[in-house]
Amino acid sequence: MSLPAAVLAELRAVLPAARVVAGDADRLAGYGRDESEMGEHPPDVAVLVESAEEVRAVFAVASRHRVPVVPVSARTGKSGGSLALHGGIAVSVERMNRILEISSGDLVARVQPGVVTGVLQAEVEKLGLFYPPDPSSLETCTIGGNVAENAGGPRALRYGVTREYVLGLTAVVPTGEILRLGHRSIKGVAGYDLTGLFVGSEGTLGIVTEILLQLLPRPRHAATALVVFASVEDAARAVSRVLAEGVVPRCLELLDDGCLAAAAKGSPGRFPPGAGAALIVETDGNDADAVFAELVRVAELVRGDASGEVLVAQGEAQRRELWEARRKMSSDLKLLHPMKRSEDVAVPRSRIPEMIARSREIGARHRVTVASYGHAGDGNLHVNVLFDRADELPRVDEATAEILRTAVDLGGTITGEHGVGLTKRDFLEYEQGPEVVAVQRRLKAVFDPLGILNPGKVFPPALGA
Ligand SMILES: Cc1cc2nc3c(=O)[nH]c(=O)nc-3n(C[C@H](O)[C@H](O)[C@H](O)COP(=O)(O)OP(=O)(O)OC[C@H]3O[C@@H](n4cnc5c(N)ncnc54)[C@H](O)[C@@H]3O)c2cc1C
């Protein structure tokens, strides 16, 4: 769409000119890209807001002119949620990056949405506290983006995902209300759980301008080990065996042979050569002996399936190197094939071996390489379809569609943490059915009756739209 001329003038009347970015094609292109590989969808204008009141003023301008508004944070999203599909106004929270308060007494942190997740973690850890959610993008992604996507990470196995830590938040909705939701107490059941509704709403209900997070005391010890297997089937069986015994380490990350081949190029020396799969296991707690004992217990349980020794990381540096290699996996896979479609399905834990086997079979049938890694302990697998040329896209599309439907057929979901966004909106109904999708559309209309906030995300365009 082309922006009505009055919109820029009205935005400049409510915000300082330096915080209204227009006419700078390079800068706007940056706001139109994320990590979803869905191409470039730049906004017509980007506004760099600093408060809830400013967001409200932007919504007022957008509502008057029926212009789309897209919330944008660090743009590490993998489902295209921050792309300005229909142009309009990108509302960036990048300047709202202050930690407002860390309270050891109440075990809470109050932050602005643009705070980088890793920065918050480092700050609370200095005080002996712990913010567990650890998306692999934590050095760049933000708490606002994590709340919008209900982000998870390796530690979700023991500690859960972002939702478990959001006690409250402030959200500005398109109708102009500034909603202060939740409470500082751990418990609280008054009214509907609107805080929970906003977590994972993918920037389609309102723009979050402040978040109150629950913290934990920091576990004093963590131990990490690497186990290698002859095949991914063996590794998947080992994951099921550990969990079936009731042992829940803080992380249980699986990498298949394709991922290990990619790591051999991108992070040489981190994994033993020639392995068919690997598991990274991490335990934690306050008692060093108990932490190590839990790691030994896991080692005992996987020994029958493993193809070599359990390698325990010696010291912090080795632990960091191992996790660094894991965090780089998404980009390292491109060293095998330059193009990639990355899905993040989740299945019940007992179906992990079947999900992996069926993904590989689907890849073979469509003549594309499939490489899987992920938070196998909680059933969340990053299934990557790798390819070399754009003319392979029809086969890639068919393969990814089958992979998504397989996850649902196995009792799981099309997305365990990256969100539906643009990339998976056509599969939401397959998972949830038309009634549930219709109710969600009605719910969105309560907050956004004009349909100006992040249109085209989560739900496929309505018929006739
Ligand atoms: C290498 C890599 C590894 C990753 N690993 C993980 C992982 O382990 N786990 C995981 O869950 N994700 C992972 N991700 C995906 C991504 O980092 C997360 O989805 C993250 O939460 C996005 O945060 P962001 O700040 O980049 O948000 P953006 O990408 O800018 O935005 C994401 C969505 O949130 C909305 N949004 C942003 N800010 C606000 C706000 N203030 N109010 C309302 N809506 C808002 C946007 O409109 C968009 O829909 C990974 C990504 C990469 C590139």
mmCIF file of N, CA, C and O and ligand atoms in Angstrom, residues 35 71-78 81-82 93 113 135-137 141-142 144-146 148-149 151-153 202-203 206-208 330 375 417-418 454, ligand 1:
data_model
loop_
_atom_site.group_PDB
_atom_site.id
_atom_site.type_symbol
_atom_site.label_atom_id
_atom_site.label_comp_id
_atom_site.label_asym_id
_atom_site.label_seq_id
_atom_site.Cartn_x
_atom_site.Cartn_y
_atom_site.Cartn_z
ATOM 1 N N GLU A 35 14.606 -13.511 10.426
ATOM 2 C CA GLU A 35 15.359 -14.756 10.185
ATOM 3 C C GLU A 35 14.450 -15.859 9.637
ATOM 4 O O GLU A 35 14.755 -17.034 9.737
ATOM 5 N N PRO A 71 4.570 -4.543 15.144
ATOM 6 C CA PRO A 71 5.574 -4.431 16.203
ATOM 7 C C PRO A 71 6.879 -5.097 15.768
ATOM 8 O O PRO A 71 6.859 -6.177 15.171
ATOM 9 N N VAL A 72 7.988 -4.451 16.089
ATOM 10 C CA VAL A 72 9.297 -4.958 15.670
ATOM 11 C C VAL A 72 10.264 -4.838 16.836
ATOM 12 O O VAL A 72 10.314 -3.810 17.501
ATOM 13 N N SER A 73 11.019 -5.910 17.063
ATOM 14 C CA SER A 73 12.063 -5.804 18.084
ATOM 15 C C SER A 73 13.408 -6.148 17.441
ATOM 16 O O SER A 73 13.835 -5.460 16.527
ATOM 17 N N ALA A 74 14.063 -7.250 17.859
ATOM 18 C CA ALA A 74 15.417 -7.513 17.333
ATOM 19 C C ALA A 74 15.411 -8.217 15.975
ATOM 20 O O ALA A 74 16.451 -8.421 15.366
ATOM 21 N N ARG A 75 14.262 -8.636 15.515
ATOM 22 C CA ARG A 75 14.089 -9.265 14.193
ATOM 23 C C ARG A 75 14.869 -10.570 14.050
ATOM 24 O O ARG A 75 15.408 -10.873 13.000
ATOM 25 N N THR A 76 14.946 -11.338 15.121
ATOM 26 C CA THR A 76 15.516 -12.689 15.035
ATOM 27 C C THR A 76 14.409 -13.715 14.819
ATOM 28 O O THR A 76 14.691 -14.918 14.758
ATOM 29 N N GLY A 77 13.189 -13.278 14.709
ATOM 30 C CA GLY A 77 12.044 -14.178 14.580
ATOM 31 C C GLY A 77 12.176 -15.089 13.364
ATOM 32 O O GLY A 77 12.713 -14.704 12.330
ATOM 33 N N LYS A 78 11.667 -16.307 13.513
ATOM 34 C CA LYS A 78 11.810 -17.296 12.439
ATOM 35 C C LYS A 78 10.488 -17.609 11.758
ATOM 36 O O LYS A 78 10.425 -18.530 10.949
ATOM 37 N N GLY A 81 6.997 -12.938 11.781
ATOM 38 C CA GLY A 81 6.029 -12.122 12.532
ATOM 39 C C GLY A 81 6.253 -10.632 12.441
ATOM 40 O O GLY A 81 5.310 -9.850 12.533
ATOM 41 N N SER A 82 7.491 -10.187 12.262
ATOM 42 C CA SER A 82 7.754 -8.742 12.269
ATOM 43 C C SER A 82 7.824 -8.152 10.855
ATOM 44 O O SER A 82 8.163 -6.982 10.694
ATOM 45 N N VAL A 93 10.664 -1.209 19.188
ATOM 46 C CA VAL A 93 10.875 -0.957 20.626
ATOM 47 C C VAL A 93 12.370 -0.959 20.961
ATOM 48 O O VAL A 93 12.748 -1.076 22.126
ATOM 49 N N PRO A 113 10.622 -3.815 26.788
ATOM 50 C CA PRO A 113 10.610 -4.957 25.856
ATOM 51 C C PRO A 113 11.876 -5.114 25.025
ATOM 52 O O PRO A 113 12.181 -6.211 24.546
ATOM 53 N N PRO A 135 16.474 -18.986 24.711
ATOM 54 C CA PRO A 135 16.494 -19.222 23.262
ATOM 55 C C PRO A 135 17.933 -19.137 22.751
ATOM 56 O O PRO A 135 18.732 -18.353 23.273
ATOM 57 N N SER A 136 18.235 -19.954 21.745
ATOM 58 C CA SER A 136 19.620 -19.986 21.269
ATOM 59 C C SER A 136 20.059 -18.643 20.706
ATOM 60 O O SER A 136 21.245 -18.389 20.555
ATOM 61 N N SER A 137 19.090 -17.779 20.406
ATOM 62 C CA SER A 137 19.386 -16.440 19.902
ATOM 63 C C SER A 137 19.581 -15.430 21.029
ATOM 64 O O SER A 137 19.548 -14.224 20.794
ATOM 65 N N CYS A 141 18.224 -11.619 20.634
ATOM 66 C CA CYS A 141 16.771 -11.444 20.731
ATOM 67 C C CYS A 141 16.412 -10.713 22.023
ATOM 68 O O CYS A 141 17.239 -10.578 22.920
ATOM 69 N N THR A 142 15.166 -10.249 22.096
ATOM 70 C CA THR A 142 14.774 -9.414 23.225
ATOM 71 C C THR A 142 13.641 -10.052 24.035
ATOM 72 O O THR A 142 12.923 -10.933 23.537
ATOM 73 N N GLY A 144 10.886 -8.624 24.817
ATOM 74 C CA GLY A 144 9.608 -8.322 24.150
ATOM 75 C C GLY A 144 9.295 -9.351 23.073
ATOM 76 O O GLY A 144 8.171 -9.853 22.984
ATOM 77 N N GLY A 145 10.309 -9.671 22.254
ATOM 78 C CA GLY A 145 10.126 -10.681 21.209
ATOM 79 C C GLY A 145 9.875 -12.047 21.813
ATOM 80 O O GLY A 145 9.043 -12.821 21.325
ATOM 81 N N ASN A 146 10.553 -12.354 22.927
ATOM 82 C CA ASN A 146 10.356 -13.646 23.598
ATOM 83 C C ASN A 146 8.931 -13.764 24.136
ATOM 84 O O ASN A 146 8.316 -14.823 24.062
ATOM 85 N N ALA A 148 6.303 -12.119 22.995
ATOM 86 C CA ALA A 148 5.376 -12.208 21.854
ATOM 87 C C ALA A 148 5.339 -13.621 21.276
ATOM 88 O O ALA A 148 4.307 -14.084 20.814
ATOM 89 N N GLU A 149 6.501 -14.306 21.290
ATOM 90 C CA GLU A 149 6.561 -15.648 20.692
ATOM 91 C C GLU A 149 6.457 -16.761 21.740
ATOM 92 O O GLU A 149 6.515 -17.936 21.386
ATOM 93 N N ALA A 151 8.846 -17.671 23.735
ATOM 94 C CA ALA A 151 10.070 -18.383 23.347
ATOM 95 C C ALA A 151 10.488 -19.425 24.384
ATOM 96 O O ALA A 151 10.247 -19.265 25.583
ATOM 97 N N GLY A 152 11.113 -20.467 23.874
ATOM 98 C CA GLY A 152 11.685 -21.500 24.740
ATOM 99 C C GLY A 152 13.167 -21.636 24.439
ATOM 100 O O GLY A 152 13.759 -20.807 23.764
ATOM 101 N N GLY A 153 13.730 -22.714 24.930
ATOM 102 C CA GLY A 153 15.154 -22.962 24.688
ATOM 103 C C GLY A 153 15.524 -24.279 25.318
ATOM 104 O O GLY A 153 14.655 -24.981 25.867
ATOM 105 N N GLU A 202 2.049 -13.119 19.413
ATOM 106 C CA GLU A 202 2.797 -12.821 18.185
ATOM 107 C C GLU A 202 2.540 -11.413 17.646
ATOM 108 O O GLU A 202 2.449 -11.194 16.435
ATOM 109 N N GLY A 203 2.403 -10.458 18.553
ATOM 110 C CA GLY A 203 2.243 -9.072 18.111
ATOM 111 C C GLY A 203 0.956 -8.837 17.345
ATOM 112 O O GLY A 203 0.906 -7.943 16.499
ATOM 113 N N GLY A 206 -1.645 -6.543 20.748
ATOM 114 C CA GLY A 206 -1.230 -5.262 21.298
ATOM 115 C C GLY A 206 0.286 -5.167 21.276
ATOM 116 O O GLY A 206 0.967 -6.135 20.917
ATOM 117 N N ILE A 207 0.799 -4.006 21.661
ATOM 118 C CA ILE A 207 2.259 -3.821 21.711
ATOM 119 C C ILE A 207 2.672 -3.755 23.182
ATOM 120 O O ILE A 207 2.150 -2.944 23.958
ATOM 121 N N VAL A 208 3.564 -4.646 23.564
ATOM 122 C CA VAL A 208 3.985 -4.766 24.959
ATOM 123 C C VAL A 208 5.074 -3.730 25.242
ATOM 124 O O VAL A 208 6.056 -3.633 24.507
ATOM 125 N N SER A 330 21.982 -23.467 13.544
ATOM 126 C CA SER A 330 21.073 -22.962 12.521
ATOM 127 C C SER A 330 21.862 -22.382 11.344
ATOM 128 O O SER A 330 21.568 -22.660 10.180
ATOM 129 N N HIS A 375 15.443 -29.539 20.990
ATOM 130 C CA HIS A 375 15.239 -29.753 22.411
ATOM 131 C C HIS A 375 14.475 -31.075 22.556
ATOM 132 O O HIS A 375 13.292 -31.084 22.907
ATOM 133 N N GLU A 417 7.962 -23.334 19.331
ATOM 134 C CA GLU A 417 8.471 -22.101 19.935
ATOM 135 C C GLU A 417 8.605 -20.922 18.976
ATOM 136 O O GLU A 417 8.650 -19.782 19.416
ATOM 137 N N HIS A 418 8.678 -21.132 17.687
ATOM 138 C CA HIS A 418 8.922 -20.009 16.765
ATOM 139 C C HIS A 418 7.667 -19.241 16.400
ATOM 140 O O HIS A 418 7.736 -18.171 15.809
ATOM 141 N N ASN A 454 -0.644 -5.960 12.809
ATOM 142 C CA ASN A 454 0.059 -7.125 12.265
ATOM 143 C C ASN A 454 -0.844 -7.999 11.392
ATOM 144 O O ASN A 454 -0.928 -9.224 11.588
HETATM 145 C C1 LIG B 1 19.972 -18.501 15.487
HETATM 146 C C2 LIG B 1 18.589 -18.442 16.076
HETATM 147 C C3 LIG B 1 18.267 -19.267 17.125
HETATM 148 C C4 LIG B 1 16.990 -19.236 17.691
HETATM 149 N N1 LIG B 1 16.717 -20.058 18.723
HETATM 150 C C5 LIG B 1 15.503 -19.994 19.319
HETATM 151 C C6 LIG B 1 15.208 -20.839 20.436
HETATM 152 O O1 LIG B 1 16.035 -21.622 20.905
HETATM 153 N N2 LIG B 1 13.978 -20.743 20.971
HETATM 154 C C7 LIG B 1 13.025 -19.861 20.496
HETATM 155 O O2 LIG B 1 11.932 -19.813 21.047
HETATM 156 N N3 LIG B 1 13.286 -19.068 19.442
HETATM 157 C C8 LIG B 1 14.494 -19.105 18.841
HETATM 158 N N4 LIG B 1 14.758 -18.288 17.782
HETATM 159 C C9 LIG B 1 13.695 -17.408 17.245
HETATM 160 C C10 LIG B 1 13.674 -15.961 17.806
HETATM 161 O O3 LIG B 1 14.933 -15.587 18.315
HETATM 162 C C11 LIG B 1 12.605 -15.824 18.879
HETATM 163 O O4 LIG B 1 11.315 -16.000 18.309
HETATM 164 C C12 LIG B 1 12.612 -14.479 19.622
HETATM 165 O O5 LIG B 1 11.670 -14.536 20.671
HETATM 166 C C13 LIG B 1 12.313 -13.271 18.738
HETATM 167 O O6 LIG B 1 12.678 -12.115 19.459
HETATM 168 P P1 LIG B 1 13.007 -10.741 18.721
HETATM 169 O O7 LIG B 1 13.339 -9.740 19.777
HETATM 170 O O8 LIG B 1 14.020 -10.929 17.677
HETATM 171 O O9 LIG B 1 11.595 -10.387 18.077
HETATM 172 P P2 LIG B 1 11.204 -10.017 16.573
HETATM 173 O O10 LIG B 1 11.729 -11.028 15.625
HETATM 174 O O11 LIG B 1 11.547 -8.599 16.294
HETATM 175 O O12 LIG B 1 9.621 -10.144 16.651
HETATM 176 C C14 LIG B 1 9.023 -11.404 16.821
HETATM 177 C C15 LIG B 1 7.509 -11.243 16.956
HETATM 178 O O13 LIG B 1 7.211 -10.521 18.123
HETATM 179 C C16 LIG B 1 6.444 -9.353 17.841
HETATM 180 N N5 LIG B 1 6.905 -8.335 18.784
HETATM 181 C C17 LIG B 1 8.181 -7.907 18.968
HETATM 182 N N6 LIG B 1 8.210 -7.009 19.964
HETATM 183 C C18 LIG B 1 6.945 -6.872 20.419
HETATM 184 C C19 LIG B 1 6.339 -6.082 21.437
HETATM 185 N N7 LIG B 1 7.040 -5.241 22.189
HETATM 186 N N8 LIG B 1 4.989 -6.202 21.614
HETATM 187 C C20 LIG B 1 4.257 -7.046 20.856
HETATM 188 N N9 LIG B 1 4.779 -7.802 19.882
HETATM 189 C C21 LIG B 1 6.104 -7.716 19.677
HETATM 190 C C22 LIG B 1 6.710 -9.063 16.383
HETATM 191 O O14 LIG B 1 5.645 -8.385 15.761
HETATM 192 C C23 LIG B 1 6.869 -10.467 15.824
HETATM 193 O O15 LIG B 1 5.603 -11.002 15.558
HETATM 194 C C24 LIG B 1 16.023 -18.322 17.184
HETATM 195 C C25 LIG B 1 16.353 -17.458 16.138
HETATM 196 C C26 LIG B 1 17.625 -17.516 15.577
HETATM 197 C C27 LIG B 1 17.957 -16.585 14.456
#
